[in-house]
Amino acid sequence: MIFNLQDINRMSRHALTAVATRIRRLASVLDRLADSLGPPEAAMWRQAEARARREVEEALRISEQRFRGLFDNSLSGVALHEIMLDAGGQPCDYRFLMANRAFETHTGLRVAEIIGRTVTEVLPGIEQSGLIGIYGKVALTGEPVSFEMFLELNRHHYGITAFQVGQGQFATVFENITERKAAEKEIRDLAFFDPLTGLPNRRLLLDRLQRALANRQRCAQECALLFIDLDDFKTLNDTLGHEQGDLLLRQAAARLSACLRESDTLSRFGGDEFVVMLENLSGCPDESAMQVEHLGRKLLAVLDQPYDLNGCEHHSTASIGITLFGHQPIGVDDLMRQADLAMYRAKAMGRNALRFFDPEMQAEISARAALEGHLRQALQQDQFRLVYQAQVDQGGRLIGAEALLRWDSPQLGAVSPATFIPQAEKMGLIVPLGQWVLDTACRQLALWGEGEDTAHLMLAVNISMRQFHQPDFVEQVLMAIARAGANPARLKLEITESLLLDNTENVIAKMTMLHALGLGFSLDDFGTGYSSLSYLKRLPLDQLKIDRSFVQDVLTDANNAAIARTIIALAHSLELEVIAEGVETGEQRDWLAAHGCHAYQGYWFGRPVPAEELIASF
């Protein structure tokens, strides 16, 4: 049973008392009127008046019972009060006149102990709350009021309605809204806080960042964003499971929180990413940068401490990107992008590092984005071409060539393969680009096969790791050969040692299948990557290629010379051909020949040129 204003106004004990008073006054008037009548008429009047009096008194009794039943059994706490005024006529206190059981339950105040007492006697210090002034206005003006308050007495939230019930008197109705407030808080927390760590989430961070940017004109201090990414977190999830990953995130959040001021914002931005927003730094950008760097290194240090994941000790590090902002006009998205770019640059430094945003980073990103657009366009518009670098024997005779990709962009000019090939790898374009190279090279090989002086030439084509791992790689190679009408025995596929790091058995199976059909394989850049003699023995290789990094200093660096000699000896012991790339002088060629290497490639014999020019030069 819940009280409302109508219930109280309709059944107020004071209102009923006023009605009874008016009835008694009316009865007195009727008595005087009866005295002025004759005996028969007077008797009739008195009988009628007595009957009416009994009916009214019964109605009053029933109404009083109903009021008392509602008042006593209401789930809402209800109390009647009398306002008290000071000498200046201002509200200074109020007295408890009545209160129901629910009021006692809600507030913890015993009704028997408070009736007749003032609120300042019952609750010392309540003057500071402003309630006396609020209730005084209600009692004196008759204007009702509703509000919410938190009662320290029992740590509950209440919705309170106060209204006048007589001049200088008022009633209060209490409803316990603690559960509703808890539900509202839960909804608010779900909207603005991360359920795993309890930290502000992305939405709340961006909202606070927006406010900080809006306020920056009124504040002389610098602000900063720190974008924190836990290194190799995916590996932890994959190996130990998401439960352990969640535990590490909670511990990392606690460590970060312990390093920050109460005014700082720490947010779990998503996944293994945290963002710290620092406000009210020094007004000097250089001093602010020093402050933030000091904090950043402190955060790196605490995140580098071992984690206890249910008894399992785990080590983890983080990378931090930092951007400062003050009075310069900038948007939320741009700030987040700057911090993110700086974080990725920190990862590129080797992780467990921090970097400040530099405008050059944005320039690099913009250039990379432009490169991506031009690269896609180049593939669609056939802007690529192949050039061929000679491979010769000890006598200087042309025995083959390596096909090398070139890109002449109408917008960018000649773009270095060292620039666009890694980008094509990242974009996923290396597979269609590699297929184009293979198709074009096979057509050139078929043309050479038709000439008496060129039919003996081998053509080496580089194959990327991603292209090789395509499920239909073998079929695509055979189709390229078939479409061009090329001799598979004159085609050599160059692979790198990194290809052997993943799914080695599948790599060997594909190589064996193609080798059985006549294709050759050369292991490119040998000695610079992951080398395993056990795999080397199992691979159907035809050739080892000495990397240019060993060749260029073979005459001056004893270590490079020793490595080159070892590769040559290893190739001979495995009955493989050996070729050296990057040969730029006759002395290098002579040294290699003296140590058993009889095939060469490099500027000493010619730069990469179109096929017609290559043949003409020999």
Coordinates of C-alpha atoms in Angstrom, one line a residue:
M1 CA 0.0 0.0 0.0
I2 CA 1.6 3.3 -1.2
F3 CA 0.5 6.7 0.0
N4 CA 0.1 9.6 -2.4
L5 CA -0.9 13.2 -2.0
Q6 CA -4.6 12.6 -2.6
D7 CA -4.7 9.9 0.1
I8 CA -3.2 12.2 2.7
N9 CA -5.2 15.3 1.7
R10 CA -8.4 13.3 1.6
M11 CA -8.0 11.5 4.9
S12 CA -5.8 13.7 7.0
R13 CA -6.8 13.5 10.6
H14 CA -6.6 17.3 10.9
A15 CA -9.0 17.7 7.9
L16 CA -11.5 15.3 9.6
T17 CA -11.3 17.1 12.9
A18 CA -12.1 20.4 11.1
V19 CA -15.2 18.8 9.6
A20 CA -16.3 17.5 13.0
T21 CA -15.9 21.0 14.4
R22 CA -18.2 22.5 11.7
I23 CA -20.8 19.8 12.4
R24 CA -20.8 20.7 16.2
R25 CA -21.3 24.3 15.3
L26 CA -24.2 23.4 13.0
A27 CA -25.8 21.3 15.8
S28 CA -25.6 24.3 18.2
V29 CA -27.5 26.4 15.7
L30 CA -30.1 23.7 15.3
D31 CA -30.5 23.5 19.1
R32 CA -31.3 27.2 19.3
L33 CA -33.7 26.9 16.4
A34 CA -35.5 24.0 18.1
D35 CA -35.9 26.0 21.3
S36 CA -37.8 28.6 19.3
L37 CA -40.3 26.1 18.1
G38 CA -43.2 24.5 19.9
P39 CA -42.8 21.2 21.9
P40 CA -43.9 18.8 19.1
E41 CA -41.8 20.5 16.4
A42 CA -38.8 20.8 18.8
A43 CA -38.9 17.1 19.6
M44 CA -38.9 16.2 15.9
W45 CA -36.0 18.6 15.3
R46 CA -34.0 17.2 18.2
Q47 CA -34.7 13.6 17.0
A48 CA -33.6 14.5 13.5
E49 CA -30.5 16.3 14.8
A50 CA -29.5 13.4 17.1
R51 CA -29.9 10.9 14.2
A52 CA -27.8 13.1 11.9
R53 CA -25.2 13.6 14.7
R54 CA -24.9 9.8 15.1
E55 CA -24.6 9.3 11.3
V56 CA -21.9 11.9 11.1
E57 CA -20.0 10.6 14.1
E58 CA -20.1 7.0 12.6
A59 CA -18.9 8.4 9.3
L60 CA -16.1 10.2 11.1
R61 CA -15.2 7.0 13.0
I62 CA -15.1 5.0 9.8
S63 CA -13.0 7.6 8.1
E64 CA -10.7 7.8 11.0
Q65 CA -10.3 4.0 10.9
R66 CA -9.6 4.1 7.2
F67 CA -7.1 6.8 7.6
R68 CA -5.4 5.1 10.5
G69 CA -5.4 1.8 8.5
L70 CA -3.8 3.4 5.5
F71 CA -1.4 5.5 7.6
D72 CA -0.3 2.6 9.8
N73 CA -0.1 0.0 7.0
S74 CA 1.4 2.0 4.2
L75 CA 4.6 0.8 2.7
S76 CA 5.6 4.4 2.3
G77 CA 7.0 6.1 5.4
V78 CA 4.6 9.0 6.4
A79 CA 5.1 11.6 9.0
L80 CA 3.3 14.8 10.0
H81 CA 5.2 17.8 11.2
E82 CA 4.8 21.3 12.6
I83 CA 7.2 24.0 11.4
M84 CA 8.9 26.2 14.1
L85 CA 9.9 29.8 13.4
D86 CA 12.6 31.9 14.9
A87 CA 12.2 35.5 16.1
G88 CA 12.5 36.8 12.6
G89 CA 9.7 34.5 11.3
Q90 CA 12.1 32.2 9.5
P91 CA 11.9 28.4 9.7
C92 CA 14.4 27.2 12.2
D93 CA 13.2 23.7 13.2
Y94 CA 10.2 21.4 12.9
R95 CA 8.5 19.0 15.3
F96 CA 7.3 15.4 14.8
L97 CA 3.6 15.1 15.3
M98 CA 2.8 11.7 13.9
A99 CA 4.7 9.0 12.0
N100 CA 3.8 5.5 10.9
R101 CA 5.6 2.1 11.2
A102 CA 7.0 2.3 7.7
F103 CA 8.7 5.6 8.6
E104 CA 10.4 3.8 11.5
T105 CA 11.4 1.0 9.2
H106 CA 12.8 3.2 6.5
T107 CA 14.7 5.7 8.8
G108 CA 15.5 3.6 11.8
L109 CA 14.1 6.3 14.0
R110 CA 11.7 4.9 16.7
V111 CA 8.4 6.6 16.5
A112 CA 7.7 6.5 20.2
E113 CA 11.0 8.4 20.8
I114 CA 10.5 11.1 18.2
I115 CA 6.9 12.2 18.6
G116 CA 6.8 15.7 20.1
R117 CA 10.5 16.3 19.7
T118 CA 12.2 18.5 17.1
V119 CA 14.3 17.3 14.3
T120 CA 17.4 19.0 15.6
E121 CA 17.0 17.1 18.8
V122 CA 16.6 13.8 17.0
L123 CA 19.2 14.4 14.2
P124 CA 21.8 16.9 15.4
G125 CA 23.6 18.6 12.5
I126 CA 20.6 18.3 10.2
E127 CA 20.7 22.1 9.9
Q128 CA 23.5 21.8 7.4
S129 CA 21.3 19.7 5.0
G130 CA 18.9 22.6 4.0
L131 CA 15.9 20.4 4.8
I132 CA 14.5 22.8 7.4
G133 CA 14.4 25.6 4.8
I134 CA 12.8 23.4 2.2
Y135 CA 10.1 22.1 4.6
G136 CA 9.5 25.6 6.0
K137 CA 8.7 26.9 2.5
V138 CA 6.2 24.0 2.0
A139 CA 4.5 24.6 5.4
L140 CA 4.2 28.3 5.0
T141 CA 3.4 28.7 1.2
G142 CA 1.6 25.4 0.5
E143 CA 3.8 24.7 -2.5
P144 CA 4.6 20.9 -2.5
V145 CA 8.1 19.7 -3.3
S146 CA 9.6 16.3 -4.4
F147 CA 13.3 15.4 -4.2
E148 CA 15.7 12.5 -3.6
M149 CA 18.2 12.2 -0.8
F150 CA 20.7 9.7 0.6
L151 CA 20.3 9.0 4.3
E152 CA 23.7 8.3 6.0
L153 CA 21.8 6.9 9.0
N154 CA 21.1 3.6 7.1
R155 CA 22.9 4.2 3.7
H156 CA 19.6 4.2 1.8
H157 CA 18.3 6.4 -1.0
Y158 CA 14.8 7.9 -0.6
G159 CA 12.3 9.7 -2.8
I160 CA 10.6 12.3 -0.6
T161 CA 7.4 14.3 -1.2
A162 CA 6.4 17.1 1.2
F163 CA 3.1 19.0 1.2
Q164 CA 1.1 21.3 3.4
V165 CA -1.7 19.8 5.5
G166 CA -2.6 22.9 7.5
Q167 CA -1.1 26.3 8.1
G168 CA 2.4 25.8 9.5
Q169 CA 2.1 22.0 9.2
F170 CA 3.3 19.6 6.5
A171 CA 3.5 15.9 5.8
T172 CA 6.4 14.0 4.3
V173 CA 6.1 10.7 2.4
F174 CA 9.2 8.5 2.1
E175 CA 9.7 5.9 -0.5
N176 CA 12.8 3.7 -0.4
I177 CA 14.4 3.9 -3.9
T178 CA 17.7 2.2 -3.1
E179 CA 17.0 -0.7 -5.4
R180 CA 16.0 1.7 -8.2
K181 CA 19.2 3.7 -7.7
A182 CA 21.3 0.5 -7.7
A183 CA 19.7 -0.5 -11.0
E184 CA 20.3 2.9 -12.5
K185 CA 23.9 2.7 -11.4
E186 CA 24.3 -0.7 -12.9
I187 CA 22.9 0.6 -16.2
R188 CA 25.2 3.6 -16.0
D189 CA 28.1 1.4 -15.2
L190 CA 27.4 -0.8 -18.2
A191 CA 27.2 2.2 -20.4
F192 CA 30.3 3.9 -19.2
F193 CA 32.5 1.4 -17.3
D194 CA 34.4 -1.7 -18.3
P195 CA 32.8 -4.7 -16.5
L196 CA 36.1 -6.6 -16.3
T197 CA 38.4 -4.0 -14.8
G198 CA 35.8 -1.4 -13.5
L199 CA 37.7 1.3 -15.4
P200 CA 36.0 3.9 -17.6
N201 CA 35.3 2.5 -21.0
R202 CA 36.0 4.0 -24.4
R203 CA 32.7 5.9 -24.4
L204 CA 33.4 7.6 -21.1
L205 CA 37.0 8.4 -22.0
L206 CA 36.0 10.0 -25.3
D207 CA 33.3 12.0 -23.5
R208 CA 35.9 13.3 -20.9
L209 CA 38.4 14.0 -23.7
Q210 CA 35.8 16.0 -25.5
R211 CA 35.1 18.1 -22.4
A212 CA 38.9 18.5 -21.8
L213 CA 39.3 19.8 -25.4
A214 CA 36.3 22.2 -24.9
N215 CA 37.8 23.6 -21.7
R216 CA 41.4 23.9 -23.0
Q217 CA 41.0 27.6 -23.9
R218 CA 40.2 28.4 -20.2
C219 CA 43.2 26.4 -18.9
A220 CA 46.8 27.4 -19.2
Q221 CA 48.1 23.9 -18.5
E222 CA 49.0 21.2 -21.1
C223 CA 47.2 17.9 -21.3
A224 CA 48.4 14.5 -22.5
L225 CA 47.1 11.2 -23.8
L226 CA 49.0 7.9 -23.3
F227 CA 48.0 5.0 -25.4
I228 CA 49.1 1.7 -23.8
D229 CA 49.1 -1.6 -25.5
L230 CA 50.2 -4.8 -23.8
D231 CA 52.8 -6.6 -25.8
D232 CA 52.1 -10.2 -27.1
F233 CA 48.8 -10.3 -25.2
K234 CA 47.2 -12.5 -27.9
T235 CA 49.9 -15.1 -27.4
L236 CA 49.0 -15.3 -23.7
N237 CA 45.3 -15.7 -24.6
D238 CA 46.1 -18.4 -27.1
T239 CA 48.4 -20.4 -24.8
L240 CA 47.0 -20.0 -21.3
G241 CA 43.4 -19.1 -22.1
H242 CA 41.1 -16.1 -21.9
E243 CA 40.6 -16.6 -18.1
Q244 CA 44.3 -16.0 -17.5
G245 CA 44.3 -13.1 -20.0
D246 CA 41.4 -11.5 -18.1
L247 CA 43.3 -11.9 -14.8
L248 CA 46.3 -10.2 -16.3
L249 CA 44.2 -7.3 -17.5
R250 CA 42.7 -6.8 -14.1
Q251 CA 46.2 -6.8 -12.5
A252 CA 47.6 -4.5 -15.1
A253 CA 44.6 -2.1 -14.6
A254 CA 45.3 -2.1 -10.8
R255 CA 49.0 -1.4 -11.3
L256 CA 48.3 1.5 -13.7
S257 CA 45.7 3.0 -11.3
A258 CA 48.1 3.0 -8.5
C259 CA 50.5 5.2 -10.4
L260 CA 48.0 7.9 -11.3
R261 CA 46.5 10.9 -9.6
E262 CA 42.8 11.0 -8.6
S263 CA 42.2 13.6 -11.3
D264 CA 43.7 11.5 -14.1
T265 CA 41.5 9.3 -16.3
L266 CA 42.5 5.7 -16.9
S267 CA 40.4 3.8 -19.4
R268 CA 40.3 0.3 -20.8
F269 CA 39.9 1.3 -24.4
G270 CA 39.3 -2.3 -25.6
G271 CA 41.1 -5.6 -25.7
D272 CA 44.6 -5.2 -24.3
E273 CA 44.6 -1.4 -24.8
F274 CA 44.5 1.2 -22.0
V275 CA 44.4 5.0 -22.4
V276 CA 45.5 7.5 -19.8
M277 CA 44.3 11.2 -20.0
L278 CA 46.4 13.6 -18.0
E279 CA 45.1 17.1 -17.3
N280 CA 46.5 20.1 -15.5
L281 CA 50.2 19.5 -16.4
S282 CA 52.7 22.3 -16.6
G283 CA 52.0 25.3 -18.7
C284 CA 55.3 24.8 -20.4
P285 CA 55.2 22.1 -23.2
D286 CA 58.8 21.0 -22.5
E287 CA 58.1 20.6 -18.8
S288 CA 54.9 18.8 -19.5
A289 CA 56.8 16.4 -21.8
M290 CA 59.3 15.6 -19.1
Q291 CA 56.4 15.0 -16.6
V292 CA 54.7 12.7 -19.0
E293 CA 57.8 10.8 -20.0
H294 CA 58.7 10.3 -16.3
L295 CA 55.2 8.8 -15.7
G296 CA 55.3 6.8 -18.9
R297 CA 58.6 5.1 -17.9
K298 CA 57.1 4.4 -14.4
L299 CA 54.1 2.7 -16.1
L300 CA 56.4 0.6 -18.3
A301 CA 58.3 -0.4 -15.2
V302 CA 55.3 -1.5 -13.2
L303 CA 53.9 -3.4 -16.2
D304 CA 57.2 -5.2 -16.6
Q305 CA 57.0 -6.8 -13.2
P306 CA 56.0 -10.5 -13.1
Y307 CA 52.3 -11.4 -12.9
D308 CA 50.9 -14.1 -10.7
L309 CA 48.2 -15.8 -12.8
N310 CA 46.7 -18.4 -10.4
G311 CA 50.2 -19.6 -9.4
C312 CA 51.7 -19.3 -12.8
E313 CA 54.4 -16.6 -13.1
H314 CA 54.0 -14.6 -16.3
H315 CA 56.1 -11.8 -17.7
S316 CA 54.6 -9.1 -19.9
T317 CA 55.6 -5.7 -21.2
A318 CA 53.8 -2.8 -22.9
S319 CA 54.3 -0.2 -25.6
I320 CA 53.2 3.4 -25.0
G321 CA 52.4 6.2 -27.4
I322 CA 52.1 9.7 -26.1
T323 CA 50.7 12.9 -27.5
L324 CA 50.5 16.3 -25.8
F325 CA 47.7 18.8 -26.4
G326 CA 47.0 22.3 -25.2
H327 CA 45.7 25.3 -27.0
Q328 CA 46.1 24.1 -30.6
P329 CA 42.8 23.3 -32.3
I330 CA 42.4 19.5 -32.7
G331 CA 39.6 16.9 -32.5
V332 CA 39.2 13.8 -30.5
D333 CA 39.7 11.5 -33.4
D334 CA 42.9 13.2 -34.4
L335 CA 44.3 13.0 -30.9
M336 CA 43.5 9.3 -30.6
R337 CA 45.1 8.7 -33.9
Q338 CA 48.3 10.5 -32.9
A339 CA 48.6 8.5 -29.7
D340 CA 47.9 5.3 -31.6
L341 CA 50.6 6.1 -34.2
A342 CA 53.1 6.8 -31.5
M343 CA 52.3 3.5 -29.8
Y344 CA 52.9 1.5 -33.0
R345 CA 56.2 3.3 -33.5
A346 CA 57.1 2.3 -29.9
K347 CA 56.3 -1.4 -30.8
A348 CA 58.5 -1.1 -33.9
M349 CA 61.3 0.0 -31.7
G350 CA 61.3 -3.4 -30.0
R351 CA 58.5 -3.1 -27.5
N352 CA 58.7 -2.2 -23.8
A353 CA 59.2 1.3 -25.1
L354 CA 57.5 4.7 -25.3
R355 CA 57.4 7.2 -28.1
F356 CA 56.0 10.7 -28.4
F357 CA 53.9 11.6 -31.4
D358 CA 55.9 13.4 -34.2
P359 CA 54.2 15.1 -37.1
E360 CA 56.5 13.1 -39.4
M361 CA 54.6 10.0 -38.3
Q362 CA 51.4 11.4 -39.7
A363 CA 53.2 12.3 -42.9
E364 CA 54.5 8.8 -43.2
I365 CA 51.0 7.4 -42.7
S366 CA 49.5 9.8 -45.2
A367 CA 52.2 8.8 -47.7
R368 CA 51.5 5.1 -47.0
A369 CA 47.8 5.6 -47.5
A370 CA 48.5 7.4 -50.8
L371 CA 50.8 4.6 -51.8
E372 CA 48.1 2.0 -51.1
G373 CA 45.7 3.8 -53.4
H374 CA 48.2 4.1 -56.2
L375 CA 49.3 0.5 -55.7
R376 CA 45.8 -0.9 -56.2
Q377 CA 45.4 1.4 -59.3
A378 CA 48.7 0.1 -60.6
L379 CA 47.6 -3.5 -60.5
Q380 CA 44.4 -2.6 -62.3
Q381 CA 46.0 -0.5 -64.9
D382 CA 49.0 -2.7 -65.7
Q383 CA 51.6 -0.2 -64.5
F384 CA 54.2 -2.9 -63.6
R385 CA 57.0 -4.3 -65.7
L386 CA 59.7 -6.9 -65.4
V387 CA 63.4 -6.3 -65.8
Y388 CA 66.0 -9.1 -65.9
Q389 CA 69.4 -9.2 -64.3
A390 CA 72.0 -11.4 -65.9
Q391 CA 73.3 -14.6 -64.3
V392 CA 76.7 -15.7 -65.8
D393 CA 79.1 -18.5 -65.4
Q394 CA 82.9 -18.3 -64.7
G395 CA 83.6 -17.7 -68.4
G396 CA 81.2 -14.8 -68.5
R397 CA 78.6 -16.7 -70.6
L398 CA 74.9 -15.8 -70.0
I399 CA 73.3 -18.8 -68.3
G400 CA 70.1 -17.2 -67.1
A401 CA 68.5 -14.2 -65.4
E402 CA 66.4 -13.2 -62.4
A403 CA 63.1 -11.5 -63.1
L404 CA 62.7 -8.4 -61.0
L405 CA 59.6 -6.3 -60.6
R406 CA 59.5 -2.6 -61.3
W407 CA 56.7 0.0 -60.9
D408 CA 56.6 3.3 -62.9
S409 CA 53.8 5.2 -61.4
P410 CA 52.3 8.1 -63.4
Q411 CA 51.8 10.0 -60.1
L412 CA 54.8 8.9 -58.0
G413 CA 57.4 8.1 -60.7
A414 CA 59.7 5.1 -60.3
V415 CA 58.9 3.5 -56.9
S416 CA 61.5 1.3 -55.3
P417 CA 60.6 -2.4 -54.8
A418 CA 61.9 -2.0 -51.2
T419 CA 59.0 0.5 -50.7
F420 CA 56.0 -1.1 -52.6
I421 CA 56.6 -4.8 -52.1
P422 CA 56.4 -4.7 -48.3
Q423 CA 53.3 -2.6 -48.6
A424 CA 51.7 -5.0 -51.1
E425 CA 52.4 -7.8 -48.5
K426 CA 50.5 -5.8 -45.8
M427 CA 47.6 -5.0 -48.1
G428 CA 47.2 -8.6 -49.3
L429 CA 48.1 -7.6 -52.9
I430 CA 51.2 -9.7 -53.0
V431 CA 49.4 -12.8 -54.2
P432 CA 47.8 -11.3 -57.3
L433 CA 51.0 -9.3 -57.9
G434 CA 53.1 -12.4 -57.6
Q435 CA 50.8 -14.2 -60.0
W436 CA 51.2 -11.4 -62.5
V437 CA 55.0 -11.7 -62.2
L438 CA 54.8 -15.5 -62.7
D439 CA 52.6 -15.2 -65.8
T440 CA 54.7 -12.5 -67.3
A441 CA 58.0 -14.3 -66.6
C442 CA 56.6 -17.6 -68.1
R443 CA 55.7 -15.7 -71.3
Q444 CA 59.2 -14.4 -71.5
L445 CA 60.7 -17.8 -70.9
A446 CA 58.5 -19.2 -73.7
L447 CA 59.9 -16.6 -76.1
W448 CA 63.5 -17.4 -75.1
G449 CA 62.7 -21.1 -75.6
E450 CA 61.9 -20.3 -79.3
G451 CA 65.3 -18.8 -79.9
E452 CA 68.4 -20.9 -80.7
D453 CA 70.7 -18.7 -78.7
T454 CA 68.3 -18.3 -75.7
A455 CA 66.7 -21.7 -75.3
H456 CA 69.2 -22.7 -72.7
L457 CA 68.6 -19.8 -70.4
M458 CA 67.2 -20.3 -66.9
L459 CA 64.8 -17.8 -65.5
A460 CA 64.6 -17.3 -61.7
V461 CA 61.3 -15.9 -60.2
N462 CA 60.9 -14.8 -56.6
I463 CA 58.0 -16.4 -54.7
S464 CA 56.7 -14.7 -51.6
M465 CA 55.8 -16.7 -48.5
R466 CA 52.1 -15.8 -48.7
Q467 CA 51.9 -16.7 -52.4
F468 CA 53.6 -20.1 -51.7
H469 CA 51.2 -20.9 -48.9
Q470 CA 48.1 -20.4 -51.1
P471 CA 46.2 -23.7 -51.2
D472 CA 46.2 -23.7 -55.0
F473 CA 49.8 -22.5 -55.5
V474 CA 51.0 -25.6 -57.3
E475 CA 48.0 -25.4 -59.7
Q476 CA 48.6 -21.7 -60.3
V477 CA 52.3 -22.3 -61.2
L478 CA 51.4 -25.1 -63.6
M479 CA 48.6 -23.1 -65.2
A480 CA 51.0 -20.1 -65.8
I481 CA 53.5 -22.5 -67.5
A482 CA 50.8 -24.1 -69.6
R483 CA 49.2 -20.7 -70.7
A484 CA 52.6 -19.4 -71.8
G485 CA 53.8 -22.7 -73.3
A486 CA 57.1 -22.4 -71.3
N487 CA 59.5 -25.2 -70.5
P488 CA 59.2 -26.0 -66.8
A489 CA 62.8 -27.3 -66.7
R490 CA 64.0 -23.7 -67.5
L491 CA 62.0 -22.1 -64.6
K492 CA 63.6 -21.7 -61.2
L493 CA 61.6 -20.6 -58.2
E494 CA 63.5 -18.6 -55.6
I495 CA 62.3 -19.0 -52.0
T496 CA 63.7 -17.7 -48.7
E497 CA 64.5 -19.5 -45.5
S498 CA 61.5 -17.8 -43.8
L499 CA 59.2 -20.0 -45.8
L500 CA 60.4 -23.0 -43.7
L501 CA 59.2 -21.5 -40.4
D502 CA 55.6 -22.3 -41.0
N503 CA 54.0 -25.6 -42.0
T504 CA 57.3 -27.1 -43.2
E505 CA 55.8 -30.5 -44.2
N506 CA 53.4 -28.8 -46.5
V507 CA 56.2 -26.7 -48.0
I508 CA 58.3 -29.8 -48.7
A509 CA 55.3 -31.5 -50.3
K510 CA 54.6 -28.7 -52.7
M511 CA 58.3 -28.3 -53.6
T512 CA 58.6 -32.0 -54.2
M513 CA 55.5 -32.0 -56.5
L514 CA 56.8 -29.2 -58.6
H515 CA 60.3 -30.5 -58.7
A516 CA 59.1 -33.8 -60.0
L517 CA 57.5 -31.9 -62.9
G518 CA 60.9 -30.3 -63.8
L519 CA 60.9 -27.0 -61.9
G520 CA 64.0 -26.0 -60.0
F521 CA 64.3 -24.3 -56.6
S522 CA 66.9 -21.8 -55.4
L523 CA 67.3 -20.9 -51.7
D524 CA 67.6 -17.1 -51.8
D525 CA 69.5 -14.9 -49.3
F526 CA 71.0 -18.1 -47.7
G527 CA 72.6 -17.5 -44.4
T528 CA 70.7 -14.4 -43.4
G529 CA 67.6 -16.1 -41.9
Y530 CA 66.5 -19.3 -40.3
S531 CA 68.9 -22.1 -41.4
S532 CA 68.4 -25.7 -40.5
L533 CA 70.7 -28.4 -42.0
S534 CA 68.0 -31.1 -41.3
Y535 CA 65.5 -29.2 -43.5
L536 CA 68.1 -28.4 -46.1
K537 CA 68.8 -32.1 -46.5
R538 CA 65.1 -32.8 -47.1
L539 CA 64.3 -30.0 -49.5
P540 CA 64.3 -30.7 -53.2
L541 CA 66.7 -27.8 -53.9
D542 CA 68.9 -27.2 -56.9
Q543 CA 70.8 -24.1 -55.8
L544 CA 72.0 -22.0 -52.8
K545 CA 72.3 -18.3 -53.4
I546 CA 75.0 -16.4 -51.4
D547 CA 73.4 -13.2 -50.1
R548 CA 74.9 -9.9 -51.2
S549 CA 75.6 -8.9 -47.6
F550 CA 78.4 -11.5 -47.5
V551 CA 79.7 -10.8 -51.0
Q552 CA 80.2 -7.1 -50.7
D553 CA 82.8 -7.4 -47.9
V554 CA 84.2 -10.7 -48.8
L555 CA 87.6 -9.2 -49.5
T556 CA 87.8 -7.1 -46.3
D557 CA 85.8 -8.9 -43.6
A558 CA 87.2 -12.2 -42.4
N559 CA 83.8 -13.3 -41.0
N560 CA 82.0 -12.7 -44.2
A561 CA 84.7 -14.5 -46.1
A562 CA 84.4 -17.4 -43.8
I563 CA 80.6 -17.5 -44.2
A564 CA 80.9 -17.4 -48.0
R565 CA 83.4 -20.2 -48.0
T566 CA 81.2 -22.3 -45.7
I567 CA 78.1 -21.8 -47.9
I568 CA 80.1 -22.8 -51.0
A569 CA 81.4 -25.9 -49.2
L570 CA 78.0 -26.8 -48.0
A571 CA 76.5 -26.5 -51.4
H572 CA 79.2 -28.8 -52.9
S573 CA 78.7 -31.3 -50.1
L574 CA 74.9 -31.4 -50.8
E575 CA 75.6 -31.6 -54.6
L576 CA 73.9 -28.2 -55.1
E577 CA 74.7 -25.4 -57.5
V578 CA 75.9 -22.2 -55.8
I579 CA 75.5 -18.7 -57.1
A580 CA 76.6 -15.3 -55.6
E581 CA 74.5 -12.2 -55.9
G582 CA 75.7 -8.6 -55.5
V583 CA 79.0 -9.1 -57.3
E584 CA 80.1 -5.6 -58.2
T585 CA 83.9 -6.0 -58.8
G586 CA 86.2 -8.3 -60.7
E587 CA 88.1 -8.9 -57.5
Q588 CA 85.0 -10.3 -55.8
R589 CA 84.3 -12.5 -58.8
D590 CA 87.9 -13.8 -58.7
W591 CA 87.7 -14.5 -55.0
L592 CA 84.5 -16.4 -55.4
A593 CA 85.8 -18.4 -58.3
A594 CA 88.9 -19.3 -56.4
H595 CA 86.8 -20.8 -53.6
G596 CA 84.6 -22.8 -55.8
C597 CA 81.6 -20.5 -56.7
H598 CA 81.2 -20.5 -60.5
A599 CA 77.9 -18.6 -61.1
Y600 CA 77.4 -14.9 -60.4
Q601 CA 74.9 -12.1 -60.5
G602 CA 75.5 -8.4 -59.9
Y603 CA 76.3 -5.0 -61.3
W604 CA 79.7 -6.2 -62.5
F605 CA 77.9 -8.1 -65.2
G606 CA 75.0 -5.7 -65.7
R607 CA 72.1 -3.9 -64.1
P608 CA 68.5 -5.2 -64.4
V609 CA 67.3 -4.3 -67.9
P610 CA 64.4 -5.2 -70.3
A611 CA 64.7 -8.7 -71.8
E612 CA 65.7 -7.4 -75.3
E613 CA 68.5 -5.3 -73.9
L614 CA 69.7 -8.2 -71.8
I615 CA 70.0 -10.5 -74.7
A616 CA 71.6 -7.8 -76.9
S617 CA 74.3 -7.1 -74.3
F618 CA 75.5 -10.7 -74.4

